[in-house]
Amino acid sequence: MKKLRVLCLHGYHGSASVLRDQMSALTSVLEPLAEFVFVDAPSRANGDFGWWHAVQDMQGFDADPGVIVYKGWRNTYDWMISLFKNEGPFDGVFGFSQGAALAGLLVGLRSMDGKPSEQTPLAFDFAIMAGGFLANDPSLARLYESPASYDLPSVHIIGRSDSVVPSQHSRMLASKFGKPLILEHDGGHVIAARPEIRRQLASFLKQRM
């Protein structure tokens, strides 16, 4: 039986190797079902980190200092389209923390019929997010506005004691999805691998095969 291919997106100060270690308790159980593809954010090639930096919008005379923009988003956007084109296909995406927020945005760029277009340049069938949150760059809000794009199977791993991304923020992200499976645990900002979470993730992946 052919394995699923899952693109894995690390957190803000993370990397492909860090995420591989963070997910090891999960992937050791799920490897019979899926190939997990770990990638570094393109900023790391230039000595930076993260998929973007959330900064105040200081452009323009009347710029609202309370407005946040994602510096580096365009580079990540272009790089991600190239990755899917050259390294794909991917059946699904997995993201942790900022990587989970990115995964949520990628869903908004997803082609529902599997045929990439200028407006929907990506194709995949499911998303898994741990410690995720909604993007707060107003220019990206439009990506959440297509219910059809978000009507795909998704898993949301949420820590009740998460002090980095409060659980309600992860729930707000989950609410954008048509079929969210919410898996809660008592821990904090981690990729939990409790037996029940491993079991439900295995069941989720088997249904996608």
Tab-separated table of C-alpha atoms in Angstrom:
chain	number	residue	atom	x	y	z
A	1	MET	CA	0.000	0.000	0.000
A	2	LYS	CA	1.369	3.386	-1.013
A	3	LYS	CA	2.230	5.736	1.846
A	4	LEU	CA	0.830	9.221	2.154
A	5	ARG	CA	3.278	12.111	1.725
A	6	VAL	CA	2.982	14.760	4.420
A	7	LEU	CA	4.813	18.093	4.248
A	8	CYS	CA	5.951	19.125	7.752
A	9	LEU	CA	6.371	22.801	8.697
A	10	HIS	CA	8.387	23.832	11.756
A	11	GLY	CA	7.836	26.616	14.279
A	12	TYR	CA	9.211	30.159	14.441
A	13	HIS	CA	12.654	29.413	15.903
A	14	GLY	CA	12.651	25.854	14.615
A	15	SER	CA	14.064	23.949	11.684
A	16	ALA	CA	13.460	20.737	9.801
A	17	SER	CA	15.736	18.796	12.150
A	18	VAL	CA	14.169	20.323	15.281
A	19	LEU	CA	10.680	19.428	14.095
A	20	ARG	CA	11.803	15.916	13.206
A	21	ASP	CA	12.903	15.463	16.828
A	22	GLN	CA	9.716	17.074	18.167
A	23	MET	CA	7.588	14.702	16.103
A	24	SER	CA	9.635	11.549	16.629
A	25	ALA	CA	7.221	10.016	19.138
A	26	LEU	CA	4.427	10.419	16.591
A	27	THR	CA	6.263	9.536	13.403
A	28	SER	CA	7.714	6.340	14.876
A	29	VAL	CA	4.154	5.030	15.148
A	30	LEU	CA	2.792	6.585	11.948
A	31	GLU	CA	5.667	5.748	9.573
A	32	PRO	CA	3.883	2.666	8.165
A	33	LEU	CA	1.162	5.037	6.956
A	34	ALA	CA	3.011	8.146	5.840
A	35	GLU	CA	6.289	9.600	4.637
A	36	PHE	CA	6.965	12.800	6.555
A	37	VAL	CA	8.874	15.389	4.520
A	38	PHE	CA	10.641	17.986	6.686
A	39	VAL	CA	11.762	21.304	5.179
A	40	ASP	CA	13.525	24.445	6.418
A	41	ALA	CA	11.895	27.840	5.993
A	42	PRO	CA	13.603	29.658	3.082
A	43	SER	CA	14.763	32.412	5.461
A	44	ARG	CA	17.192	29.980	7.086
A	45	ALA	CA	19.298	29.917	3.920
A	46	ASN	CA	20.035	33.604	4.594
A	47	GLY	CA	20.872	33.173	8.269
A	48	ASP	CA	17.398	34.220	9.418
A	49	PHE	CA	14.589	32.128	10.928
A	50	GLY	CA	10.841	31.679	10.765
A	51	TRP	CA	8.358	31.641	7.908
A	52	TRP	CA	7.793	35.369	8.477
A	53	HIS	CA	8.265	38.065	11.125
A	54	ALA	CA	5.177	39.805	12.490
A	55	VAL	CA	6.037	43.520	12.568
A	56	GLN	CA	4.115	46.757	12.895
A	57	ASP	CA	3.062	48.343	9.617
A	58	MET	CA	5.074	51.569	9.412
A	59	GLN	CA	4.410	52.215	5.713
A	60	GLY	CA	2.505	55.321	4.724
A	61	PHE	CA	1.764	58.587	6.487
A	62	ASP	CA	-1.490	57.335	7.996
A	63	ALA	CA	-0.254	53.852	8.834
A	64	ASP	CA	-1.956	52.407	11.917
A	65	PRO	CA	0.819	51.361	14.330
A	66	GLY	CA	-1.490	48.629	15.616
A	67	VAL	CA	-1.642	46.868	12.241
A	68	ILE	CA	0.606	43.831	11.901
A	69	VAL	CA	2.206	42.761	8.629
A	70	TYR	CA	4.130	39.578	7.922
A	71	LYS	CA	7.598	40.504	6.733
A	72	GLY	CA	8.915	37.619	4.639
A	73	TRP	CA	5.504	36.213	3.708
A	74	ARG	CA	5.984	36.847	-0.010
A	75	ASN	CA	9.285	34.968	-0.010
A	76	THR	CA	7.658	32.050	1.812
A	77	TYR	CA	4.678	32.153	-0.575
A	78	ASP	CA	6.839	31.992	-3.707
A	79	TRP	CA	9.111	29.341	-2.208
A	80	MET	CA	6.171	27.178	-1.162
A	81	ILE	CA	4.631	27.233	-4.650
A	82	SER	CA	7.990	26.173	-6.078
A	83	LEU	CA	8.307	23.409	-3.476
A	84	PHE	CA	4.909	21.935	-4.335
A	85	LYS	CA	5.719	22.122	-8.036
A	86	ASN	CA	9.183	20.577	-7.815
A	87	GLU	CA	9.021	18.308	-4.745
A	88	GLY	CA	5.331	17.385	-4.701
A	89	PRO	CA	2.818	16.012	-4.782
A	90	PHE	CA	1.931	16.104	-1.108
A	91	ASP	CA	-1.197	14.442	0.228
A	92	GLY	CA	-1.315	16.646	3.303
A	93	VAL	CA	0.471	19.210	5.442
A	94	PHE	CA	1.466	19.154	9.111
A	95	GLY	CA	2.436	22.300	10.981
A	96	PHE	CA	3.528	23.165	14.501
A	97	SER	CA	3.120	26.648	16.021
A	98	GLN	CA	3.987	29.198	13.309
A	99	GLY	CA	4.165	26.258	10.920
A	100	ALA	CA	0.575	25.412	11.898
A	101	ALA	CA	-0.486	28.982	11.137
A	102	LEU	CA	1.250	28.593	7.775
A	103	ALA	CA	-0.527	25.292	7.158
A	104	GLY	CA	-3.812	27.069	7.812
A	105	LEU	CA	-2.940	29.723	5.226
A	106	LEU	CA	-1.891	27.112	2.680
A	107	VAL	CA	-5.372	25.614	2.909
A	108	GLY	CA	-6.693	28.951	1.646
A	109	LEU	CA	-4.410	28.574	-1.388
A	110	ARG	CA	-5.631	25.054	-2.085
A	111	SER	CA	-7.258	24.050	-5.343
A	112	MET	CA	-10.400	22.047	-4.600
A	113	ASP	CA	-10.221	20.068	-7.860
A	114	GLY	CA	-6.504	19.311	-7.587
A	115	LYS	CA	-5.668	21.515	-10.572
A	116	PRO	CA	-3.472	24.451	-9.491
A	117	SER	CA	-4.371	27.906	-10.778
A	118	GLU	CA	-3.048	31.417	-10.248
A	119	GLN	CA	-5.409	32.025	-7.318
A	120	THR	CA	-5.219	28.483	-5.887
A	121	PRO	CA	-1.707	27.247	-6.734
A	122	LEU	CA	-1.508	24.331	-4.262
A	123	ALA	CA	-3.076	20.879	-4.152
A	124	PHE	CA	-3.379	18.611	-1.102
A	125	ASP	CA	-6.163	16.766	0.685
A	126	PHE	CA	-5.797	17.219	4.462
A	127	ALA	CA	-4.115	19.311	7.140
A	128	ILE	CA	-2.842	18.593	10.658
A	129	MET	CA	-2.002	21.469	13.000
A	130	ALA	CA	-0.519	21.516	16.514
A	131	GLY	CA	-0.536	24.751	18.503
A	132	GLY	CA	-1.887	26.717	15.547
A	133	PHE	CA	-3.398	30.196	15.305
A	134	LEU	CA	-4.999	32.535	12.788
A	135	ALA	CA	-2.749	34.921	10.869
A	136	ASN	CA	-3.206	38.514	12.069
A	137	ASP	CA	-1.868	40.216	8.951
A	138	PRO	CA	-5.030	41.830	7.489
A	139	SER	CA	-3.810	41.292	3.930
A	140	LEU	CA	-4.009	37.514	4.475
A	141	ALA	CA	-7.527	37.483	5.933
A	142	ARG	CA	-8.972	36.846	2.466
A	143	LEU	CA	-7.407	33.371	2.466
A	144	TYR	CA	-9.863	32.299	5.171
A	145	GLU	CA	-12.868	33.499	3.190
A	146	SER	CA	-13.346	30.424	0.979
A	147	PRO	CA	-15.408	27.836	2.884
A	148	ALA	CA	-14.898	25.389	0.022
A	149	SER	CA	-11.099	25.497	0.437
A	150	TYR	CA	-11.440	24.768	4.161
A	151	ASP	CA	-13.953	21.974	3.676
A	152	LEU	CA	-11.285	19.301	3.985
A	153	PRO	CA	-10.368	16.827	6.741
A	154	SER	CA	-8.250	18.488	9.421
A	155	VAL	CA	-6.792	17.670	12.835
A	156	HIS	CA	-6.097	20.289	15.501
A	157	ILE	CA	-3.861	19.244	18.418
A	158	ILE	CA	-4.441	21.674	21.272
A	159	GLY	CA	-2.704	21.915	24.650
A	160	ARG	CA	-4.996	23.053	27.455
A	161	SER	CA	-1.946	24.487	29.264
A	162	ASP	CA	-0.374	26.127	26.213
A	163	SER	CA	0.991	29.510	27.341
A	164	VAL	CA	2.598	30.336	23.967
A	165	VAL	CA	-0.505	29.895	21.809
A	166	PRO	CA	-3.549	29.896	24.118
A	167	SER	CA	-5.993	27.112	23.366
A	168	GLN	CA	-8.724	29.545	22.309
A	169	HIS	CA	-6.487	30.797	19.487
A	170	SER	CA	-6.102	27.258	18.175
A	171	ARG	CA	-9.863	26.817	18.404
A	172	MET	CA	-10.375	29.964	16.350
A	173	LEU	CA	-8.209	28.458	13.618
A	174	ALA	CA	-10.094	25.155	13.836
A	175	SER	CA	-13.391	27.002	13.426
A	176	LYS	CA	-12.415	27.968	9.874
A	177	PHE	CA	-12.432	24.315	8.832
A	178	GLY	CA	-15.469	22.378	7.710
A	179	LYS	CA	-14.493	19.063	9.319
A	180	PRO	CA	-12.173	19.803	12.270
A	181	LEU	CA	-11.092	16.930	14.501
A	182	ILE	CA	-9.940	18.516	17.765
A	183	LEU	CA	-7.537	16.489	19.919
A	184	GLU	CA	-6.873	18.092	23.284
A	185	HIS	CA	-4.224	17.240	25.855
A	186	ASP	CA	-3.243	18.613	29.253
A	187	GLY	CA	0.227	19.700	28.176
A	188	GLY	CA	1.590	22.985	26.869
A	189	HIS	CA	3.104	24.135	23.580
A	190	VAL	CA	4.265	20.733	22.403
A	191	ILE	CA	3.430	18.115	19.802
A	192	ALA	CA	1.716	15.711	22.137
A	193	ALA	CA	2.043	11.992	21.445
A	194	ARG	CA	-0.261	10.538	24.075
A	195	PRO	CA	-1.546	7.048	23.179
A	196	GLU	CA	-5.039	8.367	22.388
A	197	ILE	CA	-3.649	11.070	20.104
A	198	ARG	CA	-1.439	8.548	18.309
A	199	ARG	CA	-4.422	6.236	17.884
A	200	GLN	CA	-6.678	8.934	16.485
A	201	LEU	CA	-4.001	10.273	14.138
A	202	ALA	CA	-3.361	6.753	12.839
A	203	SER	CA	-7.094	6.312	12.243
A	204	PHE	CA	-7.238	9.708	10.498
A	205	LEU	CA	-4.377	8.824	8.148
A	206	LYS	CA	-5.805	5.380	7.382
A	207	GLN	CA	-9.028	7.062	6.273
A	208	ARG	CA	-7.048	9.259	3.908
A	209	MET	CA	-5.292	6.310	2.220
